[in-house]
Amino acid sequence: MLTLKLREWERKSNVDLTAEQIGYLQSIDGIRVEARTDGNFDITPTGNLVGYVRRGDTSVVIEPSKCGAAQVIFMMGYSENPNMFGSEQVDFDQDDDLLEAFISVFVRSASAAIERGLFRTYASQDEDLSTIRGRIRMSDQMARRFRLSPPIAVTFDEFTVDNYENRILRSAIQLASQLPIRNQATARGLQYLRAMFSDVSLVEFNRRSVVEPVWNRLNEHLRYPVSLARRILTNSSISLDHGTASSDEFLINMANVFEDFVATAVREHLNLSKVEMPRANELKGKLFLDKELKIRLKPDLSRWQGERCIAIGDVKYKRTTANGVNHPDIYQLLAYATAANLPQASVIYAMAKDDEEGIRLLGDHKIAGTDIRINVLALDLRKSSDDLLQQVSEFAQNFREQILIA
């Protein structure tokens, strides 16, 4: 069994591989395998995906390069619900990689949520019983038996643990149990949770769409563990009928995590609604570069008053080049400002403050031949959760100044 530990965008050199292992690695999206003259290989993760992948006897663990597991889990939790999530909920052994840390936090939150027992709801059930329970389904009874003698068709309400929230948790627990968890406390926690949820139906959810439950005072205590469970279900490619499956994975797109976090935090800091500050996929054809309305633009951040855009920006999680921030990103921001008829636009990058490769273009840039100014800012993801929010608040203040100028 070959296990490769990689970091986002960083090359691992001089790896001895069999022909079969080469094939497995080449089948993984975002993994580049390059032959060396000495017969060995260099392996590089080229995308924004981090986590765990297994193909046959070859496993790959990819860690984020711009931050640690604690920051990743904090950003995901905050994006789900800023009001419910605090840094104290990111609790795991510091030696854990991202996969181990995420599952550890999930196990602890799910265990805490069921300390007083599993969540129960009333569900209507139709059964044929020897005694009357609930109400008799008279039409069914007479159609099948022509008299009121057992078994009797009845409908009754059952106070059951087999509800939607618990099914999400049960399926996530099952998937997590099939991942290679080394931490013994986490493994024992998963075993405990499997036993506790054994009376809940095991459902294979569509990983593209796991609908969020409707929250109320009765199930609110499940919101955080269910949000983590939904992440497990949507970011995993594992069959519940695991058997001898030749592949499985748990991958997180760091670009999406960073974008979701910044957009949510800016919206919270400015106290804006989703209508006032929609996400790129919520714009629905509001912004175009050309007068013919054929070149649609989808900025990550935009502030609207009715049909007028009064502030605009973008969020970038990518590898910075030796020449600094990529010029095409600046061209993109110029297009946004031009289309929205605004005097400035902002872009925020995920990078460390000591990253000399990425900070050359940080600051304000007056575009030649125009009155447009592009603001380039950076968010250091290696900081604590409180520091992350403070950095985003500074970016939000920059966004507020755009609104005042507009």
Short mmCIF file of C-alpha atoms in Angstrom, two decimals:
data_model
loop_
_atom_site.label_atom_id
_atom_site.label_comp_id
_atom_site.label_asym_id
_atom_site.label_seq_id
_atom_site.Cartn_x
_atom_site.Cartn_y
_atom_site.Cartn_z
CA MET A 1 0.00 0.00 0.00
CA LEU A 2 1.49 3.33 -1.10
CA THR A 3 0.50 6.48 0.82
CA LEU A 4 1.72 9.83 -0.47
CA LYS A 5 1.53 12.93 1.70
CA LEU A 6 1.48 16.06 -0.42
CA ARG A 7 0.91 19.80 0.03
CA GLU A 8 -1.18 21.93 -2.24
CA TRP A 9 0.83 22.95 -5.37
CA GLU A 10 4.11 21.63 -3.91
CA ARG A 11 6.10 19.05 -5.86
CA LYS A 12 7.15 15.79 -4.24
CA SER A 13 10.29 14.62 -5.99
CA ASN A 14 11.98 11.31 -6.64
CA VAL A 15 9.08 8.94 -5.94
CA ASP A 16 9.47 5.27 -6.89
CA LEU A 17 6.25 4.06 -8.58
CA THR A 18 5.03 0.90 -10.27
CA ALA A 19 3.19 1.08 -13.59
CA GLU A 20 -0.08 0.35 -11.78
CA GLN A 21 0.49 3.12 -9.24
CA ILE A 22 1.25 5.57 -12.05
CA GLY A 23 -2.10 4.71 -13.61
CA TYR A 24 -3.90 5.21 -10.31
CA LEU A 25 -2.29 8.62 -9.75
CA GLN A 26 -3.01 9.77 -13.30
CA SER A 27 -6.69 8.94 -12.77
CA ILE A 28 -6.93 11.50 -9.93
CA ASP A 29 -8.02 14.98 -10.99
CA GLY A 30 -5.45 17.64 -10.16
CA ILE A 31 -2.46 15.30 -9.77
CA ARG A 32 0.41 15.66 -12.24
CA VAL A 33 2.91 12.81 -12.61
CA GLU A 34 6.22 13.62 -14.35
CA ALA A 35 8.91 11.10 -15.26
CA ARG A 36 12.51 11.77 -14.21
CA THR A 37 15.66 10.75 -16.03
CA ASP A 38 16.64 8.45 -13.13
CA GLY A 39 13.49 6.34 -13.59
CA ASN A 40 11.58 7.81 -10.64
CA PHE A 41 8.77 10.38 -10.73
CA ASP A 42 7.82 13.85 -9.50
CA ILE A 43 4.24 14.29 -8.26
CA THR A 44 2.50 17.67 -7.97
CA PRO A 45 -1.05 18.59 -6.86
CA THR A 46 -2.05 21.26 -9.37
CA GLY A 47 -5.55 22.27 -8.25
CA ASN A 48 -7.33 23.62 -5.18
CA LEU A 49 -8.54 20.23 -3.88
CA VAL A 50 -7.28 19.05 -0.49
CA GLY A 51 -8.14 15.95 1.53
CA TYR A 52 -7.85 12.22 0.88
CA VAL A 53 -8.06 10.08 -2.26
CA ARG A 54 -7.55 6.35 -2.72
CA ARG A 55 -7.27 4.46 -5.98
CA GLY A 56 -6.58 0.76 -5.60
CA ASP A 57 -3.56 0.35 -3.32
CA THR A 58 -2.48 3.98 -3.74
CA SER A 59 -3.60 6.68 -1.29
CA VAL A 60 -2.93 10.40 -1.50
CA VAL A 61 -3.30 12.90 1.33
CA ILE A 62 -3.21 16.55 0.22
CA GLU A 63 -2.84 19.26 2.86
CA PRO A 64 -3.64 22.95 2.24
CA SER A 65 -0.58 25.15 1.76
CA LYS A 66 -1.97 28.50 2.87
CA CYS A 67 -3.38 27.51 6.26
CA GLY A 68 -3.90 24.67 8.72
CA ALA A 69 -6.81 22.33 9.32
CA ALA A 70 -8.22 24.55 12.10
CA GLN A 71 -8.62 27.51 9.76
CA VAL A 72 -10.26 25.37 7.05
CA ILE A 73 -12.83 23.96 9.47
CA PHE A 74 -13.47 27.39 10.99
CA MET A 75 -14.09 28.97 7.58
CA MET A 76 -16.49 26.19 6.55
CA GLY A 77 -18.41 26.41 9.81
CA TYR A 78 -18.63 30.19 9.75
CA SER A 79 -19.91 30.14 6.16
CA GLU A 80 -22.70 27.76 7.17
CA ASN A 81 -23.90 29.99 10.00
CA PRO A 82 -21.86 32.88 11.44
CA ASN A 83 -24.10 33.16 14.50
CA MET A 84 -23.73 29.56 15.62
CA PHE A 85 -20.04 29.03 14.99
CA GLY A 86 -17.16 29.89 17.30
CA SER A 87 -13.47 29.05 17.29
CA GLU A 88 -13.97 26.87 20.39
CA GLN A 89 -15.78 24.35 18.19
CA VAL A 90 -12.58 23.63 16.25
CA ASP A 91 -11.19 21.08 18.70
CA PHE A 92 -8.86 18.26 17.63
CA ASP A 93 -5.35 16.92 18.05
CA GLN A 94 -2.90 19.32 16.41
CA ASP A 95 -1.03 16.41 14.81
CA ASP A 96 -4.13 15.45 12.80
CA ASP A 97 -4.18 16.12 9.07
CA LEU A 98 -7.23 17.82 7.52
CA LEU A 99 -9.19 14.59 7.05
CA GLU A 100 -8.54 13.39 10.59
CA ALA A 101 -9.26 16.84 12.04
CA PHE A 102 -12.54 17.25 10.17
CA ILE A 103 -13.87 13.82 11.15
CA SER A 104 -12.73 14.38 14.75
CA VAL A 105 -14.68 17.65 14.99
CA PHE A 106 -17.71 15.96 13.42
CA VAL A 107 -17.59 13.05 15.89
CA ARG A 108 -17.30 15.35 18.89
CA SER A 109 -20.09 17.66 17.78
CA ALA A 110 -22.45 14.77 16.92
CA SER A 111 -21.72 13.04 20.24
CA ALA A 112 -22.39 16.24 22.18
CA ALA A 113 -25.67 16.80 20.31
CA ILE A 114 -27.07 13.40 21.37
CA GLU A 115 -25.95 13.44 25.00
CA ARG A 116 -29.61 13.48 26.08
CA GLY A 117 -30.67 11.02 23.44
CA LEU A 118 -31.41 11.04 19.72
CA PHE A 119 -33.67 13.69 18.25
CA ARG A 120 -37.22 12.40 17.77
CA THR A 121 -40.13 13.59 15.66
CA TYR A 122 -43.65 12.39 15.02
CA ALA A 123 -44.13 10.53 11.74
CA SER A 124 -47.40 9.20 10.35
CA GLN A 125 -47.35 5.45 9.62
CA ASP A 126 -49.82 3.12 7.90
CA GLU A 127 -49.84 -0.49 9.15
CA ASP A 128 -52.11 -3.50 9.51
CA LEU A 129 -52.27 -4.39 13.24
CA SER A 130 -54.08 -6.92 15.39
CA THR A 131 -55.33 -4.11 17.64
CA ILE A 132 -56.59 -0.59 16.96
CA ARG A 133 -53.97 2.12 17.21
CA GLY A 134 -54.59 5.66 16.03
CA ARG A 135 -57.42 5.79 13.50
CA ILE A 136 -58.84 3.07 11.27
CA ARG A 137 -58.41 3.49 7.53
CA MET A 138 -61.99 2.43 6.90
CA SER A 139 -61.85 2.52 3.11
CA ASP A 140 -58.76 0.28 3.02
CA GLN A 141 -60.19 -2.06 5.64
CA MET A 142 -63.49 -2.58 3.83
CA ALA A 143 -61.88 -2.84 0.40
CA ARG A 144 -59.64 -5.68 1.54
CA ARG A 145 -61.59 -7.54 4.24
CA PHE A 146 -65.22 -6.32 4.09
CA ARG A 147 -65.45 -6.27 7.90
CA LEU A 148 -63.80 -4.92 11.07
CA SER A 149 -61.75 -7.93 12.05
CA PRO A 150 -57.97 -8.22 12.54
CA PRO A 151 -55.65 -7.37 11.01
CA ILE A 152 -56.97 -3.81 11.01
CA ALA A 153 -55.69 -1.09 8.66
CA VAL A 154 -54.73 1.86 10.85
CA THR A 155 -52.83 5.15 10.67
CA PHE A 156 -50.96 6.37 13.74
CA ASP A 157 -48.23 8.81 14.71
CA GLU A 158 -44.93 7.27 15.79
CA PHE A 159 -42.47 9.26 17.93
CA THR A 160 -39.40 8.10 16.06
CA VAL A 161 -35.67 8.70 15.67
CA ASP A 162 -35.94 7.85 11.97
CA ASN A 163 -36.19 11.44 10.71
CA TYR A 164 -34.42 13.51 8.07
CA GLU A 165 -31.86 15.13 10.39
CA ASN A 166 -30.80 11.80 11.87
CA ARG A 167 -30.64 10.17 8.43
CA ILE A 168 -28.14 12.81 7.31
CA LEU A 169 -26.04 12.13 10.40
CA ARG A 170 -26.31 8.33 10.05
CA SER A 171 -25.17 8.40 6.41
CA ALA A 172 -22.26 10.73 7.21
CA ILE A 173 -21.22 8.49 10.13
CA GLN A 174 -21.23 5.48 7.81
CA LEU A 175 -19.13 7.25 5.17
CA ALA A 176 -16.68 8.58 7.76
CA SER A 177 -16.27 5.06 9.16
CA GLN A 178 -14.99 3.90 5.77
CA LEU A 179 -12.22 6.50 5.67
CA PRO A 180 -8.69 5.66 6.97
CA ILE A 181 -8.94 7.19 10.46
CA ARG A 182 -5.78 6.62 12.51
CA ASN A 183 -6.80 8.55 15.61
CA GLN A 184 -8.07 5.91 18.04
CA ALA A 185 -10.34 8.29 19.95
CA THR A 186 -12.03 9.34 16.71
CA ALA A 187 -12.39 5.73 15.58
CA ARG A 188 -13.99 4.79 18.91
CA GLY A 189 -16.29 7.80 18.60
CA LEU A 190 -17.46 6.65 15.18
CA GLN A 191 -18.11 3.17 16.54
CA TYR A 192 -20.21 4.68 19.36
CA LEU A 193 -22.18 6.82 16.92
CA ARG A 194 -22.88 3.85 14.62
CA ALA A 195 -24.41 2.01 17.57
CA MET A 196 -26.45 5.02 18.68
CA PHE A 197 -27.88 5.61 15.19
CA SER A 198 -28.52 1.93 14.38
CA ASP A 199 -32.32 2.43 14.39
CA VAL A 200 -32.08 5.23 11.81
CA SER A 201 -32.50 4.38 8.12
CA LEU A 202 -29.29 4.37 6.10
CA VAL A 203 -29.94 6.54 3.02
CA GLU A 204 -27.67 7.06 0.00
CA PHE A 205 -27.98 10.82 -0.59
CA ASN A 206 -27.31 12.55 -3.88
CA ARG A 207 -23.93 14.15 -3.18
CA ARG A 208 -24.78 17.06 -5.49
CA SER A 209 -27.70 18.15 -3.35
CA VAL A 210 -28.19 17.35 0.33
CA VAL A 211 -31.05 19.67 1.27
CA GLU A 212 -30.62 21.55 4.54
CA PRO A 213 -33.29 20.76 7.15
CA VAL A 214 -35.76 23.41 8.28
CA TRP A 215 -34.42 24.60 11.62
CA ASN A 216 -36.49 25.40 14.69
CA ARG A 217 -36.07 25.43 18.46
CA LEU A 218 -36.51 21.65 18.62
CA ASN A 219 -33.70 20.66 16.26
CA GLU A 220 -31.43 23.72 16.53
CA HIS A 221 -28.92 21.75 18.64
CA LEU A 222 -28.23 19.57 15.58
CA ARG A 223 -27.41 22.44 13.21
CA TYR A 224 -23.62 22.29 13.55
CA PRO A 225 -23.15 18.49 13.36
CA VAL A 226 -25.63 18.32 10.48
CA SER A 227 -23.72 21.06 8.62
CA LEU A 228 -20.54 18.98 8.99
CA ALA A 229 -22.42 15.84 7.96
CA ARG A 230 -23.66 17.57 4.80
CA ARG A 231 -20.05 18.49 4.00
CA ILE A 232 -19.02 14.85 4.37
CA LEU A 233 -21.85 13.70 2.11
CA THR A 234 -21.22 16.30 -0.61
CA ASN A 235 -17.40 16.12 -0.56
CA SER A 236 -17.08 12.33 -0.46
CA SER A 237 -17.13 9.83 -3.27
CA ILE A 238 -17.75 6.65 -1.30
CA SER A 239 -20.49 4.09 -1.70
CA LEU A 240 -22.39 3.07 1.43
CA ASP A 241 -22.03 -0.47 0.06
CA HIS A 242 -18.28 -0.22 0.52
CA GLY A 243 -17.34 -3.87 0.14
CA THR A 244 -14.24 -4.18 -2.02
CA ALA A 245 -14.62 -0.84 -3.79
CA SER A 246 -11.37 0.15 -5.51
CA SER A 247 -11.61 3.88 -4.80
CA ASP A 248 -12.89 6.42 -2.33
CA GLU A 249 -12.22 10.06 -1.52
CA PHE A 250 -12.94 13.01 0.72
CA LEU A 251 -11.94 16.25 -0.98
CA ILE A 252 -12.53 19.91 -0.17
CA ASN A 253 -12.24 22.70 -2.75
CA MET A 254 -10.24 25.39 -0.97
CA ALA A 255 -11.19 28.06 -3.50
CA ASN A 256 -14.87 27.52 -2.65
CA VAL A 257 -14.16 27.48 1.09
CA PHE A 258 -12.26 30.77 0.93
CA GLU A 259 -14.80 32.46 -1.33
CA ASP A 260 -17.74 31.35 0.85
CA PHE A 261 -16.02 32.57 4.00
CA VAL A 262 -15.04 36.01 2.69
CA ALA A 263 -18.46 36.64 1.11
CA THR A 264 -20.28 35.58 4.28
CA ALA A 265 -18.01 37.57 6.59
CA VAL A 266 -18.22 40.76 4.48
CA ARG A 267 -22.01 40.45 4.29
CA GLU A 268 -22.18 39.98 8.07
CA HIS A 269 -19.85 42.89 8.80
CA LEU A 270 -21.83 45.26 6.58
CA ASN A 271 -25.16 43.84 7.81
CA LEU A 272 -26.41 43.22 4.27
CA SER A 273 -29.06 40.84 2.98
CA LYS A 274 -28.58 38.32 0.16
CA VAL A 275 -30.56 40.64 -2.11
CA GLU A 276 -28.27 43.58 -1.33
CA MET A 277 -25.11 41.48 -1.68
CA PRO A 278 -25.79 38.40 -3.85
CA ARG A 279 -23.25 35.71 -4.64
CA ALA A 280 -22.02 35.21 -8.20
CA ASN A 281 -24.53 32.43 -8.88
CA GLU A 282 -27.36 34.59 -7.54
CA LEU A 283 -26.87 37.58 -9.88
CA LYS A 284 -29.13 36.13 -12.59
CA GLY A 285 -27.94 38.24 -15.50
CA LYS A 286 -27.65 41.61 -13.77
CA LEU A 287 -24.19 42.56 -15.03
CA PHE A 288 -22.85 42.48 -18.61
CA LEU A 289 -19.63 43.79 -20.17
CA ASP A 290 -21.13 44.53 -23.59
CA LYS A 291 -24.15 46.57 -24.65
CA GLU A 292 -25.55 43.56 -26.52
CA LEU A 293 -25.85 41.75 -23.15
CA LYS A 294 -23.95 38.69 -24.37
CA ILE A 295 -20.85 38.79 -22.11
CA ARG A 296 -22.17 38.08 -18.64
CA LEU A 297 -20.03 38.93 -15.62
CA LYS A 298 -20.21 37.11 -12.28
CA PRO A 299 -18.21 38.92 -9.58
CA ASP A 300 -17.82 37.13 -6.26
CA LEU A 301 -18.77 40.28 -4.35
CA SER A 302 -21.20 42.99 -5.40
CA ARG A 303 -23.40 45.47 -3.53
CA TRP A 304 -26.70 46.44 -5.14
CA GLN A 305 -29.29 49.17 -4.69
CA GLY A 306 -32.21 47.97 -6.74
CA GLU A 307 -30.82 47.36 -10.23
CA ARG A 308 -27.70 49.48 -9.69
CA CYS A 309 -24.37 48.00 -8.60
CA ILE A 310 -22.62 50.39 -6.18
CA ALA A 311 -19.59 48.29 -5.17
CA ILE A 312 -17.81 45.34 -6.71
CA GLY A 313 -14.99 42.93 -5.93
CA ASP A 314 -13.58 39.43 -6.32
CA VAL A 315 -12.03 36.71 -4.16
CA LYS A 316 -8.99 34.69 -5.26
CA TYR A 317 -7.57 31.51 -3.80
CA LYS A 318 -4.75 30.47 -6.09
CA ARG A 319 -1.05 29.97 -6.28
CA THR A 320 0.70 33.29 -6.62
CA THR A 321 3.44 33.41 -9.23
CA ALA A 322 7.01 34.58 -8.98
CA ASN A 323 5.90 37.86 -10.56
CA GLY A 324 3.27 38.52 -7.90
CA VAL A 325 -0.48 38.71 -8.33
CA ASN A 326 -1.55 37.55 -11.77
CA HIS A 327 -2.18 40.40 -14.19
CA PRO A 328 -5.28 38.69 -15.71
CA ASP A 329 -6.94 39.09 -12.30
CA ILE A 330 -6.39 42.85 -12.51
CA TYR A 331 -7.85 42.86 -16.04
CA GLN A 332 -10.89 41.01 -14.69
CA LEU A 333 -11.43 43.63 -11.97
CA LEU A 334 -11.07 46.39 -14.56
CA ALA A 335 -13.82 44.75 -16.60
CA TYR A 336 -16.06 44.55 -13.52
CA ALA A 337 -15.57 48.24 -12.67
CA THR A 338 -16.11 49.28 -16.30
CA ALA A 339 -19.31 47.26 -16.70
CA ALA A 340 -20.72 48.54 -13.39
CA ASN A 341 -19.61 52.10 -14.18
CA LEU A 342 -17.74 52.33 -10.88
CA PRO A 343 -14.55 54.25 -10.06
CA GLN A 344 -12.93 51.32 -8.23
CA ALA A 345 -13.00 47.58 -7.61
CA SER A 346 -11.29 45.35 -5.03
CA VAL A 347 -9.75 41.89 -5.05
CA ILE A 348 -8.70 39.93 -1.98
CA TYR A 349 -6.17 37.09 -2.15
CA ALA A 350 -5.46 34.26 0.26
CA MET A 351 -1.79 34.55 1.06
CA ALA A 352 0.64 34.95 3.92
CA LYS A 353 1.98 38.39 4.73
CA ASP A 354 5.54 37.07 4.47
CA ASP A 355 4.87 35.60 1.01
CA GLU A 356 7.22 37.76 -1.04
CA GLU A 357 6.13 36.08 -4.27
CA GLY A 358 2.53 37.20 -3.90
CA ILE A 359 2.60 40.65 -2.36
CA ARG A 360 4.36 42.74 -5.01
CA LEU A 361 1.12 44.17 -6.37
CA LEU A 362 -0.67 44.67 -3.05
CA GLY A 363 -2.12 48.16 -2.65
CA ASP A 364 -4.02 50.57 -4.86
CA HIS A 365 -3.43 50.82 -8.60
CA LYS A 366 -4.65 53.71 -10.73
CA ILE A 367 -5.41 52.36 -14.20
CA ALA A 368 -3.77 54.39 -16.99
CA GLY A 369 -6.17 56.23 -19.31
CA THR A 370 -9.12 55.83 -16.92
CA ASP A 371 -10.39 57.10 -13.58
CA ILE A 372 -10.60 53.55 -12.21
CA ARG A 373 -8.62 52.34 -9.21
CA ILE A 374 -8.05 48.64 -8.42
CA ASN A 375 -7.49 47.71 -4.77
CA VAL A 376 -5.44 44.53 -4.20
CA LEU A 377 -5.58 43.13 -0.66
CA ALA A 378 -4.47 39.95 1.08
CA LEU A 379 -5.95 37.76 3.82
CA ASP A 380 -3.42 35.80 5.88
CA LEU A 381 -5.11 32.46 6.53
CA ARG A 382 -2.46 31.27 8.98
CA LYS A 383 -3.86 33.51 11.72
CA SER A 384 -6.39 32.64 14.41
CA SER A 385 -10.12 32.72 13.72
CA ASP A 386 -10.55 36.07 15.52
CA ASP A 387 -7.69 37.52 13.49
CA LEU A 388 -9.24 36.19 10.27
CA LEU A 389 -12.50 37.99 11.04
CA GLN A 390 -10.59 41.17 11.89
CA GLN A 391 -8.78 41.04 8.54
CA VAL A 392 -12.06 40.53 6.70
CA SER A 393 -13.58 43.48 8.57
CA GLU A 394 -10.78 45.67 7.19
CA PHE A 395 -11.59 44.45 3.70
CA ALA A 396 -15.28 45.11 4.37
CA GLN A 397 -14.38 48.66 5.37
CA ASN A 398 -12.66 49.07 2.00
CA PHE A 399 -15.88 47.78 0.41
CA ARG A 400 -17.91 50.31 2.45
CA GLU A 401 -15.70 53.13 1.15
CA GLN A 402 -16.51 52.02 -2.40
CA ILE A 403 -20.21 52.37 -1.58
CA LEU A 404 -19.69 55.90 -0.19
CA ILE A 405 -17.75 56.95 -3.29
CA ALA A 406 -20.44 55.51 -5.60
#
